[in-house]
CSV table of C-alpha atoms in Angstrom, one decimal:
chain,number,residue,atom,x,y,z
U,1,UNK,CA,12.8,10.2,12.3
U,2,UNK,CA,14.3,8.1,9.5
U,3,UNK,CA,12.6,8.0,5.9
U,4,UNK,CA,12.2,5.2,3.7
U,5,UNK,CA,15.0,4.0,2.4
U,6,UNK,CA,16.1,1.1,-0.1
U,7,UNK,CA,18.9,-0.5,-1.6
U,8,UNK,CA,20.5,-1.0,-4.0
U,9,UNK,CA,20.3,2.8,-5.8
U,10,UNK,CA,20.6,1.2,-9.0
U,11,UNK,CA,21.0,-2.6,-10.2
U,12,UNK,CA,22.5,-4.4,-14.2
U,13,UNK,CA,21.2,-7.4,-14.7
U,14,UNK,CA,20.9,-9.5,-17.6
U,15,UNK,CA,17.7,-11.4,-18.8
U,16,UNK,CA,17.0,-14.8,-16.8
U,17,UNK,CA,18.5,-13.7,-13.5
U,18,UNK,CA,17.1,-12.9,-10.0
U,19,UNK,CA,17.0,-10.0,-8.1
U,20,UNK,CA,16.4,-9.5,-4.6
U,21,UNK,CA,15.6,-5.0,-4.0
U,22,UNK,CA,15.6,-4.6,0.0
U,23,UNK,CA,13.3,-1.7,1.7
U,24,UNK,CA,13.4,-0.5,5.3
U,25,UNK,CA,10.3,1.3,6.2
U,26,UNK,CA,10.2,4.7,8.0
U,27,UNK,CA,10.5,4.7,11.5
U,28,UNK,CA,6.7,3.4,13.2
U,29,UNK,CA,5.4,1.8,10.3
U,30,UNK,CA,4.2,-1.1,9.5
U,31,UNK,CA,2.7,-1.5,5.8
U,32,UNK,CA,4.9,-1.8,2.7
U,33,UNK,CA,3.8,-1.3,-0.9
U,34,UNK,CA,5.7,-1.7,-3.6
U,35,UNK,CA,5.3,0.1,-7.4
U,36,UNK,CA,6.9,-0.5,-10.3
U,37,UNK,CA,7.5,3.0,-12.5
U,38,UNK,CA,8.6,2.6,-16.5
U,39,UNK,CA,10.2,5.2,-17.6
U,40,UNK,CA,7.5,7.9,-18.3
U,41,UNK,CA,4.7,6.7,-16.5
U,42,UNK,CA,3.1,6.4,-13.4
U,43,UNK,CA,3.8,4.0,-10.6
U,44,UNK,CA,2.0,1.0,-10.9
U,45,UNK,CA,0.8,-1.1,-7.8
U,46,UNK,CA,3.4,-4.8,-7.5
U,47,UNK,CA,1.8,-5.6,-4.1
U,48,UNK,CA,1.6,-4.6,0.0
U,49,UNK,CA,2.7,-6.2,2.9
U,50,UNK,CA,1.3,-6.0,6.3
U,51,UNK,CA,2.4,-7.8,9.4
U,52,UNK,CA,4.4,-10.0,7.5
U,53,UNK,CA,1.7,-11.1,5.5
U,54,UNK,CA,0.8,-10.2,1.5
U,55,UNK,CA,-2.3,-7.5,2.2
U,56,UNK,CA,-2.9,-7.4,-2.2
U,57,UNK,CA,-1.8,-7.2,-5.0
U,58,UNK,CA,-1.7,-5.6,-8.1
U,59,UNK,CA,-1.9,-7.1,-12.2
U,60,UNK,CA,1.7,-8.6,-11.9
U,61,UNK,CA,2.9,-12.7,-12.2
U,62,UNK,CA,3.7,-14.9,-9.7
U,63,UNK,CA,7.5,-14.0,-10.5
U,64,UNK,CA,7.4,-11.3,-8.6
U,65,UNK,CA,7.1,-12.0,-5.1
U,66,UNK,CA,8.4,-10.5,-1.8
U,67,UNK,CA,9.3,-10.6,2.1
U,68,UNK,CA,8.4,-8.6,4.9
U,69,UNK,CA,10.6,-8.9,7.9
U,70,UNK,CA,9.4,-8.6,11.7
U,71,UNK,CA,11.1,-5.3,11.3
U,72,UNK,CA,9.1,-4.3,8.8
U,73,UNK,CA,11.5,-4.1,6.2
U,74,UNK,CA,10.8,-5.6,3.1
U,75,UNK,CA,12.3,-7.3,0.1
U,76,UNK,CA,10.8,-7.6,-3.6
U,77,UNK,CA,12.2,-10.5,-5.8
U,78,UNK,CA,12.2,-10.7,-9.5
U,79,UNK,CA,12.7,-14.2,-10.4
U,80,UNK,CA,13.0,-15.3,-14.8
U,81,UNK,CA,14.1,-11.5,-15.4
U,82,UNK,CA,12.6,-9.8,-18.7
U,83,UNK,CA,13.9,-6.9,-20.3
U,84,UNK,CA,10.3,-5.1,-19.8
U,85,UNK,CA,11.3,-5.8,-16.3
U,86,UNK,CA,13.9,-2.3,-16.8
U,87,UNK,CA,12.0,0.4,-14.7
U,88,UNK,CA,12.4,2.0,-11.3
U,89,UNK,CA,10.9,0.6,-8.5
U,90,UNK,CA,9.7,2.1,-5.8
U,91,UNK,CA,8.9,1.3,-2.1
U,92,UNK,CA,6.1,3.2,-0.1
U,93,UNK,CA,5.3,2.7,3.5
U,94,UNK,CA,2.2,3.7,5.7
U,95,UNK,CA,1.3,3.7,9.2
U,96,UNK,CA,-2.0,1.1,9.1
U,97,UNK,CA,-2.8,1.5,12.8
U,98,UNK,CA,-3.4,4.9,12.5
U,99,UNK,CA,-6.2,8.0,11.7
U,100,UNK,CA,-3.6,8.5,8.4
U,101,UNK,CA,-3.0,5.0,7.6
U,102,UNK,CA,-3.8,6.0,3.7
U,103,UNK,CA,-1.1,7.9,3.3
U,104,UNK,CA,1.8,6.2,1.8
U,105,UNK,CA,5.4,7.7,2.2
U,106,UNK,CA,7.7,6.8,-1.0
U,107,UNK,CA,11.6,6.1,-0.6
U,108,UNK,CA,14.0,6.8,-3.3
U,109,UNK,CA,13.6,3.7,-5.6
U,110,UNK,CA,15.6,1.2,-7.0
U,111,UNK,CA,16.7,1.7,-11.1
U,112,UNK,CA,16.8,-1.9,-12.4
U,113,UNK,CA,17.7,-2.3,-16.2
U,114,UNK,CA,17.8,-5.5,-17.7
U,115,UNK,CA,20.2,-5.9,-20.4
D,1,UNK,CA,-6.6,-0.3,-17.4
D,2,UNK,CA,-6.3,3.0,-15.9
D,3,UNK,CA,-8.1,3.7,-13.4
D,4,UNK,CA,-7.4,7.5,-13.3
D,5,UNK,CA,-7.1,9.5,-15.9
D,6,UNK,CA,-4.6,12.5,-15.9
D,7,UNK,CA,-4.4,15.6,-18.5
D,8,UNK,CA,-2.6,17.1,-19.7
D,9,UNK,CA,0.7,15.6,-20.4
D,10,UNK,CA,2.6,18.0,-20.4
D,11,UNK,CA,2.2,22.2,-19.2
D,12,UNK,CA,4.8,25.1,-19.8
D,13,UNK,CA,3.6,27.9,-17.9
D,14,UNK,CA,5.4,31.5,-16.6
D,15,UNK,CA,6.9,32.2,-13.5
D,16,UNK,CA,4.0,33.7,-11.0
D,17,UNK,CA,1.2,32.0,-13.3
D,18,UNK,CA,-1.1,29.0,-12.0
D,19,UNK,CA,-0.5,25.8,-13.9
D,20,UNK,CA,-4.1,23.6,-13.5
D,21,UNK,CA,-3.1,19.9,-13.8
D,22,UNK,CA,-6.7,17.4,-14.0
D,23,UNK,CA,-7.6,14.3,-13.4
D,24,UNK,CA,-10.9,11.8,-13.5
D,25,UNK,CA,-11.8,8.6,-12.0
D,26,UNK,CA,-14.4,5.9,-12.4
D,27,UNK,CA,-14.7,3.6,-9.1
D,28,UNK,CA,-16.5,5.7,-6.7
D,29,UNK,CA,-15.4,3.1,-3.9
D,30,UNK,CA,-12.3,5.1,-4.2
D,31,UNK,CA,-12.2,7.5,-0.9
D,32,UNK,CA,-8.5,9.1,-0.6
D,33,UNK,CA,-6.8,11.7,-3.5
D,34,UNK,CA,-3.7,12.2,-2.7
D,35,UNK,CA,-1.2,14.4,-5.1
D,36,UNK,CA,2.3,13.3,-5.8
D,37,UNK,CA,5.6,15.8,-7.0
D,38,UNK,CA,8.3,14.1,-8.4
D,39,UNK,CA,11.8,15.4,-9.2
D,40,UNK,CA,13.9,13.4,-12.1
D,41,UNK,CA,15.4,10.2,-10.4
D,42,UNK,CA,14.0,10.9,-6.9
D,43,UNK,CA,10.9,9.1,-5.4
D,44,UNK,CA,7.3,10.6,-5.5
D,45,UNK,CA,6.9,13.3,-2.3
D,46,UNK,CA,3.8,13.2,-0.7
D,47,UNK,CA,2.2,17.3,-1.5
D,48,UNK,CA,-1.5,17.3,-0.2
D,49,UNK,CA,-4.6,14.9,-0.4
D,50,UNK,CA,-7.9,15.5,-0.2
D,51,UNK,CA,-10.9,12.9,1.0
D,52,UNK,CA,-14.2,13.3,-1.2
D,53,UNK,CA,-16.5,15.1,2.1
D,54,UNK,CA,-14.7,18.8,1.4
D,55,UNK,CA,-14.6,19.8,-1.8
D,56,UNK,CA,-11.8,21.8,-1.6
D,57,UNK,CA,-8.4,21.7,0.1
D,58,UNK,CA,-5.3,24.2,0.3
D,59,UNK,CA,-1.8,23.8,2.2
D,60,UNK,CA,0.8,26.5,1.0
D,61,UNK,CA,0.5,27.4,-2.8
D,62,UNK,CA,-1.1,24.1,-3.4
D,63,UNK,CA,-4.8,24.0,-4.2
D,64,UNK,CA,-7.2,21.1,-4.6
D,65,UNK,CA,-10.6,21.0,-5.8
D,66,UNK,CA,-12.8,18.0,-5.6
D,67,UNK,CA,-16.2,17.6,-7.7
D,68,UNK,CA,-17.3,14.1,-6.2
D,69,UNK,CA,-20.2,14.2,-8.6
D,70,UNK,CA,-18.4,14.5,-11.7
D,71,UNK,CA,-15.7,12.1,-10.3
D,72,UNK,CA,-12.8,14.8,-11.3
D,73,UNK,CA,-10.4,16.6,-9.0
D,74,UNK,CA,-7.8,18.9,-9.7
D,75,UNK,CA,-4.4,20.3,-8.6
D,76,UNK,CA,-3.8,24.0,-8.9
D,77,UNK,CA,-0.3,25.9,-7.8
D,78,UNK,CA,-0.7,29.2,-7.0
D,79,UNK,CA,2.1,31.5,-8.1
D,80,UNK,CA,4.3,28.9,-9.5
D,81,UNK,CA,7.8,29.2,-8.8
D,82,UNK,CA,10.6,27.8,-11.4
D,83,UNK,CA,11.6,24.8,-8.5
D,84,UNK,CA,8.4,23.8,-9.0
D,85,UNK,CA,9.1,22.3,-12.4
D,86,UNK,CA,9.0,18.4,-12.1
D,87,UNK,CA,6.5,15.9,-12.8
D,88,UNK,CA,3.4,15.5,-11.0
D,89,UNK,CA,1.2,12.3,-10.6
D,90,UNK,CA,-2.6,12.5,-9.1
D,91,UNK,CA,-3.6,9.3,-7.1
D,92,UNK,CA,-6.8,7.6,-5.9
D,93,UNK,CA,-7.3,4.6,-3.2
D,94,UNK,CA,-9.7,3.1,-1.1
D,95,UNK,CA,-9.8,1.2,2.3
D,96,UNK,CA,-11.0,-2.0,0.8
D,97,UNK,CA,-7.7,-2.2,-1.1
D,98,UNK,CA,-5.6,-1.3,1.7
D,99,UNK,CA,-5.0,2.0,-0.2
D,100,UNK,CA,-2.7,0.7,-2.6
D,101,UNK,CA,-2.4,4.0,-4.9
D,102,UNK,CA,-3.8,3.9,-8.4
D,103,UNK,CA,-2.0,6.6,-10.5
D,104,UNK,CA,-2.6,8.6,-13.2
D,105,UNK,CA,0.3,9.1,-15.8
D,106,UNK,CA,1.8,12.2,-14.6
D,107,UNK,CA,2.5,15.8,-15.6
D,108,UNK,CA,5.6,17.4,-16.8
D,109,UNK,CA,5.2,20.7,-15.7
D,110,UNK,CA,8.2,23.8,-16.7
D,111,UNK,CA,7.8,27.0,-15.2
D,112,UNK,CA,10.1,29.6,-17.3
D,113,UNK,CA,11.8,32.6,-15.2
């Protein structure tokens, strides 16, 4: 069974640019959050995906936005890049359909800094 | 606004003792605690949840304890090892949000040989 796994490990960009992170889910399922961790803090909630389709979303502007894929994989996309934007992100997937459909499985993250 | 709270920051305890790491939460619609470990630069790992109907949950050397009336719940390691040293987030959700995880801010937590 695969884990989640995302890409790329870690990104420089400067302020004003886009960034696309990619996610692919672990293996059966078929819900994607995605958190945004500063550096010292907890993860805080961007937004979830669920059969392609947004599923909520957390205290974060429109500039972040994202994809999911009929795969399930998922994209996050930064557009108008800050430097507050610098943090690690983090993708989490879950199995909706089933008895443990809370529980959330994390991948590695993505370290963005904005320069 | 946080919705859970998490103390204390920080913990430095001896190898063998039983570092107690707290947390408290306000929206009662909340109905799944899960407990995170995190390692510097890796992603959270999933170590044990708990659902407020038990009040108290153990798998290995990790210990919750749930008071649903006080709206507090708590992590205890039992004879804690020096790998056990990393940071360590506690977590609430509910169905209605599609348990998107609300975290606290975390725990550094040292265990010395």
């Amino acid at each position: 069974e695969t884990g989640v796994t995302q890409s790329p490990t870690h990104l420089i960009k400067t302020r004003g640019q886009q960034v696309t992170l990619r996610c692919s889910s672990q293996s059966g399922h078929n819900t994607v959050s995605w958190y945004q961790q500063a550096l010292g803090q907890g993860p805080q909630f961007i937004f979830q995906y669920y059969r392609e389709e947004e599923n909520g979303r957390g205290n974060f502007p429109p500039r972040f936005s994202g994809l999911q894929f009929p795969n399930y994989s998922s994209e996050l996309n930064v557009n108008a890049l800050e430097l507050d934007d610098s943090a690690l992100y983090l993708c989490a997937s879950s199995a909706s359909s089933t008895q443990n459909g809370e529980t959330q499985y994390f991948g590695p993250g993505t370290r963005l800094l904005v320069l | 606004q946080q919705q859970v709270k998490q103390s204390p920051q920080s913990l430095i305890v001896q190898k063998g003792g039983i570092p107690i790491i707290n947390c408290a939460y306000e929206n009662t619609a909340f109905d799944y605690f899960p407990w995170y470990q995190q390692f510097p630069g890796k992603g959270p790992a999933l170590l044990i949840a708990i659902r407020p109907d038990v009040s108290e949950k153990k798998e290995g050397r990790f210990t919750i304890s749930f008071n649903k009336s006080a709206k507090q719940f708590s992590l205890h390691i039992m004879d804690s090892q020096p790998g056990d040293s990393a940071t360590y987030f506690c977590a609430a959700s509910d169905s209605n949000s599609g348990y998107a995880l609300n975290f606290g801010k975390g725990t550094s937590l040292l265990v010395t040989p």
